[in-house]
PDB file of C-alpha atoms in Angstrom:
ATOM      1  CA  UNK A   1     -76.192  -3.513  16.978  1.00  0.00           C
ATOM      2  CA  UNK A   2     -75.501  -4.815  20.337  1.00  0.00           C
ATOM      3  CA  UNK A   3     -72.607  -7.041  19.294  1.00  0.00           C
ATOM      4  CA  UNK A   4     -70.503  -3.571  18.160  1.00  0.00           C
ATOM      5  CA  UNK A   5     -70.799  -2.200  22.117  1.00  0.00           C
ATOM      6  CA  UNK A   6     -67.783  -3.905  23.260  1.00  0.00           C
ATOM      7  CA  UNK A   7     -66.175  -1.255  20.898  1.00  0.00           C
ATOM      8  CA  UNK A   8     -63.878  -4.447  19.189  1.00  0.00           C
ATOM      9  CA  UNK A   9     -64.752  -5.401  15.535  1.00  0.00           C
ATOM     10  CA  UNK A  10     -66.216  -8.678  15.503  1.00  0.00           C
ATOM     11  CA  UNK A  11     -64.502 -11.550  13.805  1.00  0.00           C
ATOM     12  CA  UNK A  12     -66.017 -12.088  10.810  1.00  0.00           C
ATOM     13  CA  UNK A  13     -64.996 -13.501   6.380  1.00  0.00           C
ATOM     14  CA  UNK A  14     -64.416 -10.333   4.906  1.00  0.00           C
ATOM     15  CA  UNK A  15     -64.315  -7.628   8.070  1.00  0.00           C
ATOM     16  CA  UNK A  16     -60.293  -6.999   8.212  1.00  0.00           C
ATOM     17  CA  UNK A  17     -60.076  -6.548   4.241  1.00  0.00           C
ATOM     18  CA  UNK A  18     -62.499  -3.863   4.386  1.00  0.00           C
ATOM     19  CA  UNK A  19     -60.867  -2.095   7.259  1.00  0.00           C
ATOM     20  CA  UNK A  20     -57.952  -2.250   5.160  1.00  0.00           C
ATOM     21  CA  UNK A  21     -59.593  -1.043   2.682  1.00  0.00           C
ATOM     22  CA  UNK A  22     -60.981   2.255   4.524  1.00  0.00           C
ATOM     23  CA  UNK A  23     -57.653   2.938   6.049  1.00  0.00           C
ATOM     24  CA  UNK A  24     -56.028   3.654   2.632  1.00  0.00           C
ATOM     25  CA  UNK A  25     -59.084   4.974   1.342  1.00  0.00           C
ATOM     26  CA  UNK A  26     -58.249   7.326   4.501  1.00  0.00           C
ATOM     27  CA  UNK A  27     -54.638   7.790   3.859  1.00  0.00           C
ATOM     28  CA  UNK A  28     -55.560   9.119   0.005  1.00  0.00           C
ATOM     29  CA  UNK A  29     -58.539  11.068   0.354  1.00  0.00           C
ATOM     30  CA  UNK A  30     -56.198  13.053   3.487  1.00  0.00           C
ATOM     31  CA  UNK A  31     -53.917  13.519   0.531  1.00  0.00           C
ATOM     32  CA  UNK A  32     -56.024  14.856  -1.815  1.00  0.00           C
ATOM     33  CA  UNK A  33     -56.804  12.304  -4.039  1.00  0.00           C
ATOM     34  CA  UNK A  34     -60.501  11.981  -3.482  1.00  0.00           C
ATOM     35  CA  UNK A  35     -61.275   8.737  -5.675  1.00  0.00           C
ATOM     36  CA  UNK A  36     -58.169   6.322  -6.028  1.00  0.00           C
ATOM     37  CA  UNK A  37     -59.035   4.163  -8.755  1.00  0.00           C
ATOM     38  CA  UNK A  38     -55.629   2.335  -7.984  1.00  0.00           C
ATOM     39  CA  UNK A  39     -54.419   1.329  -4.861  1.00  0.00           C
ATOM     40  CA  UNK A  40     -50.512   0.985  -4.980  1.00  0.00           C
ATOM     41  CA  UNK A  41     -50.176  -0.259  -1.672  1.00  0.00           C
ATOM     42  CA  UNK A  42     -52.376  -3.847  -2.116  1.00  0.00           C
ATOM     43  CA  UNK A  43     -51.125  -7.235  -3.645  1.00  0.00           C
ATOM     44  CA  UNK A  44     -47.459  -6.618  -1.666  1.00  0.00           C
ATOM     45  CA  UNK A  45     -46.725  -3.285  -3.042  1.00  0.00           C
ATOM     46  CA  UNK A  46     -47.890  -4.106  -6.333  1.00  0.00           C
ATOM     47  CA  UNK A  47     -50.906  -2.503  -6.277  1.00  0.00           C
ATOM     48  CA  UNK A  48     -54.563  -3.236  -7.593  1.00  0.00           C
ATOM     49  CA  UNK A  49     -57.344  -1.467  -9.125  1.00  0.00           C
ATOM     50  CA  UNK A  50     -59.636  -1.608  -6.438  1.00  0.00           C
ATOM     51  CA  UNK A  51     -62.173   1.033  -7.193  1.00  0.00           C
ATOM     52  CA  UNK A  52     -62.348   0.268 -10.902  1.00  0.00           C
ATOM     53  CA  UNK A  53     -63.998  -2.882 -10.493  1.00  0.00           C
ATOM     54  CA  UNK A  54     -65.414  -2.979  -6.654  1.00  0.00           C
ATOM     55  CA  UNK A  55     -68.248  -0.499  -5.927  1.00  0.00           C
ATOM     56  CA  UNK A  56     -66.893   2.275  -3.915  1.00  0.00           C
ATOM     57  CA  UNK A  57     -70.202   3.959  -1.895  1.00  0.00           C
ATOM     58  CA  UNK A  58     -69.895   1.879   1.066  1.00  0.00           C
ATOM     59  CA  UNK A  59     -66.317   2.497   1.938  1.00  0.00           C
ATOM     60  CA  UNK A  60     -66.697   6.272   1.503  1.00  0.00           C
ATOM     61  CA  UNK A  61     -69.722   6.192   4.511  1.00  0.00           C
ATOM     62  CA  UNK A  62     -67.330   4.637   6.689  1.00  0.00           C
ATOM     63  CA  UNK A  63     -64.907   7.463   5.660  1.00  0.00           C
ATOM     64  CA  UNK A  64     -66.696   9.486   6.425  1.00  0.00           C
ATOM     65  CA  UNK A  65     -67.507   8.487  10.151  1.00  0.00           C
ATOM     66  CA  UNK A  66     -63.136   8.034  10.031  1.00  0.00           C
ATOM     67  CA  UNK A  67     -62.934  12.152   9.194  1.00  0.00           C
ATOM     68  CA  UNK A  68     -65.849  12.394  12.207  1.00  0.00           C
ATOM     69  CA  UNK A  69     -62.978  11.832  14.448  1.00  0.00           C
ATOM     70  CA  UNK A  70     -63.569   7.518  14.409  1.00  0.00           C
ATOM     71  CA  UNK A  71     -60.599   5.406  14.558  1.00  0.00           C
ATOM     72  CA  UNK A  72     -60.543   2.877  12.007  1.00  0.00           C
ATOM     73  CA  UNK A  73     -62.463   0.067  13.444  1.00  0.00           C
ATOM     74  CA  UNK A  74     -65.025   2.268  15.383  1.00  0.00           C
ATOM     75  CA  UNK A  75     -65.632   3.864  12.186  1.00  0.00           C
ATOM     76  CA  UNK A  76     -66.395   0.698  10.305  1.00  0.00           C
ATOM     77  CA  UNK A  77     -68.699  -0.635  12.923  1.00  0.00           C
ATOM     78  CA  UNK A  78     -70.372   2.818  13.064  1.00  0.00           C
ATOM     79  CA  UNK A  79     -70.856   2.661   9.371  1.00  0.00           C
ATOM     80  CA  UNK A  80     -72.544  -0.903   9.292  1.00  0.00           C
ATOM     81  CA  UNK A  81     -74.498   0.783  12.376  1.00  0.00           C
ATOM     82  CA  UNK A  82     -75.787   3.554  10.293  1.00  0.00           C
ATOM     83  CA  UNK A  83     -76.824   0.513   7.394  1.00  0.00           C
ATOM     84  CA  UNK A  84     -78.732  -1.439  10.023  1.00  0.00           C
ATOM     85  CA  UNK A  85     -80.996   1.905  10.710  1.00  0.00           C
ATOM     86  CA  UNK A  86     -81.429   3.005   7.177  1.00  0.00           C
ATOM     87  CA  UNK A  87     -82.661  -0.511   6.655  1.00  0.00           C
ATOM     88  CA  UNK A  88     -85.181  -0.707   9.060  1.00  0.00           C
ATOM     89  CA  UNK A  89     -86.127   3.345   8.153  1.00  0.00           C
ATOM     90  CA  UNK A  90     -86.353   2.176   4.433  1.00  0.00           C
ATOM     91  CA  UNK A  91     -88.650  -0.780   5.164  1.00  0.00           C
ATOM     92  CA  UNK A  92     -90.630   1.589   7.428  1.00  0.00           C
ATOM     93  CA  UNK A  93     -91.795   3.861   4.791  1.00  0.00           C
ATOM     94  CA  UNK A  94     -91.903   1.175   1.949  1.00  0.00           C
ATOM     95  CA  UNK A  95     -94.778  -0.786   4.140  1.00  0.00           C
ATOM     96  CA  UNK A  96     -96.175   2.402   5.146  1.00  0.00           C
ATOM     97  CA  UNK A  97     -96.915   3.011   1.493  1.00  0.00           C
ATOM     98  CA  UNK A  98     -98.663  -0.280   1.292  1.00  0.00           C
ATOM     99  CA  UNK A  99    -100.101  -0.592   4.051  1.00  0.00           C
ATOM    100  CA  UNK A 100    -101.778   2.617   4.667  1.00  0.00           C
ATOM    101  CA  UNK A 101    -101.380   6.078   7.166  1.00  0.00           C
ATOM    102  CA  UNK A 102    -103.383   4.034   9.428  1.00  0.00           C
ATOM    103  CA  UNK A 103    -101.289   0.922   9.758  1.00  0.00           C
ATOM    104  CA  UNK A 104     -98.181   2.322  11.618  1.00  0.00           C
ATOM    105  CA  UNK A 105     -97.674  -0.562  13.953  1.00  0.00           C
ATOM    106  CA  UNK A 106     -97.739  -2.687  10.819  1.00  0.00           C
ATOM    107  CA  UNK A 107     -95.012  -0.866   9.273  1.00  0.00           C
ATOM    108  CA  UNK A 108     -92.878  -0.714  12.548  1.00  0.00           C
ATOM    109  CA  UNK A 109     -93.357  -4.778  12.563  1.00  0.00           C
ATOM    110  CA  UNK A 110     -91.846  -4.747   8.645  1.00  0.00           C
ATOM    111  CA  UNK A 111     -88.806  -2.215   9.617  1.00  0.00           C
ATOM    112  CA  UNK A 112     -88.073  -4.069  12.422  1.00  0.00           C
ATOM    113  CA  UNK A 113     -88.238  -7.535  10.733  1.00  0.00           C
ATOM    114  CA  UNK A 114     -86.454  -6.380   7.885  1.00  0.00           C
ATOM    115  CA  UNK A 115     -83.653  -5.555  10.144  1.00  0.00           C
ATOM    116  CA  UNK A 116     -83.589  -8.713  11.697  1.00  0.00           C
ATOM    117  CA  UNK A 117     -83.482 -10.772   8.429  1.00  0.00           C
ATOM    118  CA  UNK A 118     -80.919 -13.891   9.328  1.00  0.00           C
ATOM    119  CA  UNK A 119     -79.508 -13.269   6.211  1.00  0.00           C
ATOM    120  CA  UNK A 120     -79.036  -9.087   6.629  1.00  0.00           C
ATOM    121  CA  UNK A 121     -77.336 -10.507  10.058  1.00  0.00           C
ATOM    122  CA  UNK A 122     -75.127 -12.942   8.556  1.00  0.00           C
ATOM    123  CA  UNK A 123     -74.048 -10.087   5.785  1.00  0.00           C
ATOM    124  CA  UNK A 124     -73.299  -7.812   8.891  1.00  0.00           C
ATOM    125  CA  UNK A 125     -71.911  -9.754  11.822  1.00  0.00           C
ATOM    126  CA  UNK A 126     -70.704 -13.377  10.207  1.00  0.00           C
ATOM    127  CA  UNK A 127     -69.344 -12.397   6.159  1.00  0.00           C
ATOM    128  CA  UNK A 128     -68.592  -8.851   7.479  1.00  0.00           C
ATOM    129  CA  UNK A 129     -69.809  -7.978   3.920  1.00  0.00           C
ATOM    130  CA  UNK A 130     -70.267  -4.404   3.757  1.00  0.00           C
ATOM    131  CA  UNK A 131     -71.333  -3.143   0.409  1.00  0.00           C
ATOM    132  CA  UNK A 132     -74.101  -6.015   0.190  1.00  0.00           C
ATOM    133  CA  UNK A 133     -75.282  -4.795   3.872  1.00  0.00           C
ATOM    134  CA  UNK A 134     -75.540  -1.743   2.124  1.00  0.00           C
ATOM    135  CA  UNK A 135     -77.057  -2.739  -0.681  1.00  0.00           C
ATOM    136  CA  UNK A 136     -80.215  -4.902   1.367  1.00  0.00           C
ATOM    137  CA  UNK A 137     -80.005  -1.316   2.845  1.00  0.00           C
ATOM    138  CA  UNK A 138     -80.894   0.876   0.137  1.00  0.00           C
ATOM    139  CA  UNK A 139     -83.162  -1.751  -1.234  1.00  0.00           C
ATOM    140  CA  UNK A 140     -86.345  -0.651   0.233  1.00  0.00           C
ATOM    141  CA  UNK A 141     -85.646   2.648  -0.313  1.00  0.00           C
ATOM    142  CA  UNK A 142     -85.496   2.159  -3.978  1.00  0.00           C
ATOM    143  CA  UNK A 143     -89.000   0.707  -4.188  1.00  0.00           C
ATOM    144  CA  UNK A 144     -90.553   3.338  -1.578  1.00  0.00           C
ATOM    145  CA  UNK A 145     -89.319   6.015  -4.169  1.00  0.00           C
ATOM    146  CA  UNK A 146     -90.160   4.306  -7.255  1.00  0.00           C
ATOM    147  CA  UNK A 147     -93.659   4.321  -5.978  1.00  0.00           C
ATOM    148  CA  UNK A 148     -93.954   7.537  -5.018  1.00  0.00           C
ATOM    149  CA  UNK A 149     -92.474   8.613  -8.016  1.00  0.00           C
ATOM    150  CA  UNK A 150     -95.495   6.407  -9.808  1.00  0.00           C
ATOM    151  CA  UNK A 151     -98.375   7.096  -7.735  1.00  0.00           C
ATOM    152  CA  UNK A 152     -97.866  11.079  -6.366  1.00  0.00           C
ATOM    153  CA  UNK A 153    -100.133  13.829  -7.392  1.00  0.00           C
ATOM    154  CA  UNK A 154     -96.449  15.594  -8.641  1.00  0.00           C
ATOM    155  CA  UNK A 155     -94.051  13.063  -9.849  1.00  0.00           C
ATOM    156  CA  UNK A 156     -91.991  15.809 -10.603  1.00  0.00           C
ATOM    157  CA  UNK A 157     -90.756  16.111  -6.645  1.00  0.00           C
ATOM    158  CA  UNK A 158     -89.735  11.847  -6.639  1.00  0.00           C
ATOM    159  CA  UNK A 159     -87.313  12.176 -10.209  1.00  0.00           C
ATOM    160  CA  UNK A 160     -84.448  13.081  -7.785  1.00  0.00           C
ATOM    161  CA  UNK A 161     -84.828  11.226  -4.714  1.00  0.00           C
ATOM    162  CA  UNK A 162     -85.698   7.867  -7.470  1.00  0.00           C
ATOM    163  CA  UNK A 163     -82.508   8.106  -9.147  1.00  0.00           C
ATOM    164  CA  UNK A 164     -80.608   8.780  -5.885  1.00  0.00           C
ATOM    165  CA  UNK A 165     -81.351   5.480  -4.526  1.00  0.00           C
ATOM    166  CA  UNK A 166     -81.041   3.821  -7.776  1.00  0.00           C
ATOM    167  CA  UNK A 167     -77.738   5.329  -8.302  1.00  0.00           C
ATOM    168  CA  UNK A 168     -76.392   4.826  -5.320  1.00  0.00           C
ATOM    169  CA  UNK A 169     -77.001   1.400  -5.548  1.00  0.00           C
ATOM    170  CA  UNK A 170     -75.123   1.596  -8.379  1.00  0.00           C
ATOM    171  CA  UNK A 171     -72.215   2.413  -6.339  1.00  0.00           C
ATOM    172  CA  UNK A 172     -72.480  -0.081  -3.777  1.00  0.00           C
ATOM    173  CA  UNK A 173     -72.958  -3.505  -4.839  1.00  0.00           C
ATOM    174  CA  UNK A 174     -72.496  -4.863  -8.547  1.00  0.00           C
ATOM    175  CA  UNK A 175     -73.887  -8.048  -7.944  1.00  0.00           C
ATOM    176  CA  UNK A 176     -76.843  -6.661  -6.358  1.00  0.00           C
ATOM    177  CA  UNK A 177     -77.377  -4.006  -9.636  1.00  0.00           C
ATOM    178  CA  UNK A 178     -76.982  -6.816 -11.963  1.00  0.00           C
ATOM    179  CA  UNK A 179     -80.180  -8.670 -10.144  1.00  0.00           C
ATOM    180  CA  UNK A 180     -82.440  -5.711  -9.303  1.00  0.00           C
ATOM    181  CA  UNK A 181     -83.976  -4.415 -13.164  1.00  0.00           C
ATOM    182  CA  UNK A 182     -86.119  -7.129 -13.673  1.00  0.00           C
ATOM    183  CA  UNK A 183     -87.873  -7.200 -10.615  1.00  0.00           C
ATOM    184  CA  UNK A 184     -87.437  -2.968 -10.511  1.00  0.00           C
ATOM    185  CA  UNK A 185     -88.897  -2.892 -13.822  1.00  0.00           C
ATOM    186  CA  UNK A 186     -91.910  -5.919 -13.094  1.00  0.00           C
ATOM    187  CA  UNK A 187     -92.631  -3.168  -9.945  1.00  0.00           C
ATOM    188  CA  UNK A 188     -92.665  -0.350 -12.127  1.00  0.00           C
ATOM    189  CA  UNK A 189     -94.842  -2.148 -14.853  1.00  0.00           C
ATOM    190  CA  UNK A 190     -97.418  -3.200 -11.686  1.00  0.00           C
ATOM    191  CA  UNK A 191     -97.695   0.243 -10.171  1.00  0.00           C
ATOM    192  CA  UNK A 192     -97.970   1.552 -14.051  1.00  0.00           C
ATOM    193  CA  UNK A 193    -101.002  -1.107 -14.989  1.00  0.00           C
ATOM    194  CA  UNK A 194    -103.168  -0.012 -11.717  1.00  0.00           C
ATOM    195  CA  UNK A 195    -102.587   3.333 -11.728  1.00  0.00           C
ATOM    196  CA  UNK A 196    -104.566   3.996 -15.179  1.00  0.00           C
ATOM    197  CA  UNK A 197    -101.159   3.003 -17.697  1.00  0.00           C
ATOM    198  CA  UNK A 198    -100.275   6.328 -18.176  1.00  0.00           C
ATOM    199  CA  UNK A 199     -97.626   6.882 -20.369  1.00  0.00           C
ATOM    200  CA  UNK A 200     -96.502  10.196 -18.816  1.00  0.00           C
ATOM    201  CA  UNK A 201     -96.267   7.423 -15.917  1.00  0.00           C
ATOM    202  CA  UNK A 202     -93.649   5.470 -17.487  1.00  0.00           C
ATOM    203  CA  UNK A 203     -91.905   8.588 -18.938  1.00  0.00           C
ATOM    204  CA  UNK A 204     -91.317   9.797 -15.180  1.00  0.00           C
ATOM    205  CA  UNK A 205     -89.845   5.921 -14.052  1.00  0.00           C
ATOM    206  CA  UNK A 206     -87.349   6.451 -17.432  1.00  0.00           C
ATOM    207  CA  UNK A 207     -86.615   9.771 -15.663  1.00  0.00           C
ATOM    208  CA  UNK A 208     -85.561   8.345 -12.612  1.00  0.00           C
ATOM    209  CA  UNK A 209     -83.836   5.763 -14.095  1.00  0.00           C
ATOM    210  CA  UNK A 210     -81.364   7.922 -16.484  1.00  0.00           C
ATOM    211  CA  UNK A 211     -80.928  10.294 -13.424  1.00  0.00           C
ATOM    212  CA  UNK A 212     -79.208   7.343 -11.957  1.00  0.00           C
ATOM    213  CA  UNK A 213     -77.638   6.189 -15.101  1.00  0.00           C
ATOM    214  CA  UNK A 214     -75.795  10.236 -14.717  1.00  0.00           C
ATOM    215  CA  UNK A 215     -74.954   9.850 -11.166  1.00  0.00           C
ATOM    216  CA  UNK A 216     -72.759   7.006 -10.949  1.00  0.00           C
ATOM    217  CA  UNK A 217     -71.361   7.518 -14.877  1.00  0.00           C
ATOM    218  CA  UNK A 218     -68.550   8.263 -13.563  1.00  0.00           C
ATOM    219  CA  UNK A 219     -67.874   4.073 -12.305  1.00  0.00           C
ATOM    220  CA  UNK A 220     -70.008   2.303 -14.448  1.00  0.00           C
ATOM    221  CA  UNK A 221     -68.995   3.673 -17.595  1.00  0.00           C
ATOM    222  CA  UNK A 222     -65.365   2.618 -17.093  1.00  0.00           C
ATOM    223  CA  UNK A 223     -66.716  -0.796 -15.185  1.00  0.00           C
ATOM    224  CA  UNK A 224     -68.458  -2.013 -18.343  1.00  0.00           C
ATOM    225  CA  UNK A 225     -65.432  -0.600 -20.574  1.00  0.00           C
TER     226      UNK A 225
END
C-alpha cells in the first residue's frame, strides 16, 4: 500500500471515473437518497443508470471511509487499502483450513502472496479497477466459508457468513459472479464427495447459496430484468 502514502491518487485506466463516481454517490446518499439507481448528473447532464447495471458494493465502502471524515481521493485509496488487507486476511484463513492449525507460517506465506498477485496489483495500482479488486478480495473468503459451512460439526453457524460473501460478491463485480458457480459448485461437490456425500451436506451449501440469492435481490433481480 506504499504507493497511496504520498496521500495523491495514483494515475491509473479507470481511477478518476470511480472517484467520480463516489463523489455523487456522496452528494445523494447526504441527500437522502441512499441507492441512486440513476445518476442525472453523468453523460453531460443527461444522466445514466449507473447502479442498475454496474455492481454497487465497492463504491459504498469507499463511502463509507468519505462519511469517516475522508476527502474524496483519501477515501478511495483508503478503500482499495482496506481490499488489499481483506485479501491477504481471506487467503489467511482459506490456507489455514487446508493446511492445518499447525501450518501458520504456511498460511501467512499464502495471505501474503495472494496480496502480492501481479495481477491483484495491476487491478489496484495500474487499471485502478475497484470492484474487481474487490471482488479477488472477497474471493477467498467465499471458499473459506463454503468449507466451513461443509465440513463443521454445526453447519448451522456458516449459512450466514456463506451467503454473506456470496452475496456480496454479488454486489461487487458481475463479471466475476458470472465466472465463479462452476468452479464454486466443482468445490462444493469435492468437499461434499470426501466428507461422506451427505445430502444434509448439500442441503446446507443450497442454504447458503439462496441466502445470497435474498441479499442482493434487490440488484440482481432488476439486472437480469
Amino acid at each position: 500500500m506504499s504507493p497511496f502514502w504520498a496521500g495523491r491518487l495514483p494515475y491509473s485506466a479507470d481511477g478518476l471515473l470511480h472517484l467520480l463516481r463516489v463523489v455523487l454517490l456522496d452528494h445523494y446518499v447526504r441527500q437522502g437518497v441512499l441507492f441512486p439507481r440513476w445518476l442525472p448528473d453523468l453523460v453531460l447532464g443527461r444522466g445514466y443508470p449507473v447502479l442498475n447495471f454496474y455492481a454497487p458494493a465497492s463504491y459504498y465502502l469507499a463511502e463509507g471511509m468519505r462519511l469517516l471524515g475522508l476527502a474524496y481521493d483519501a477515501a478511495l485509496m483508503a478503500a482499495f487499502s482496506v481490499l488489499v488487507l481483506a485479501a491477504g486476511a481471506g487467503m489467511y484463513l482459506l490456507a489455514g483450513q487446508l493446511f492445518g492449525p499447525r501450518r501458520r507460517l504456511a498460511a501467512l506465506l499464502a495471505g501474503v502472496a495472494y496480496m502480492y498477485a501481479p495481477y491483484f496489483l495491476v487491478n489496484v495500482f495500474v487499471r485502478g479497477a475497484l470492484a474487481e479488486a474487490a471482488a479477488q478480495a472477497l474471493l477467498p473468503w467465499i471458499f473459506w466459508t463454503t468449507w466451513r459451512l461443509m465440513d463443521d460439526a454445526e453447519p448451522a453457524r456458516w449459512v450466514v457468513p456463506a451467503a454473506f460473501s456470496l452475496g456480496a460478491l454479488a454486489l461487487t463485480h458481475n463479471i466475476t459472479l458470472l465466472l465463479l458457480p462452476p468452479f464454486w459448485a466443482g468445490f462444493v461437490a469435492v468437499l461434499w464427495w470426501r466428507g461422506g456425500r451427505q445430502p444434509a451436506r448439500l442441503a446446507w451449501a443450497g442454504a447458503g447459496g439462496a441466502g445470497a440469492l435474498l441479499l442482493s435481490a434487490f440488484f440482481v433481480v432488476p439486472l437480469v430484468l
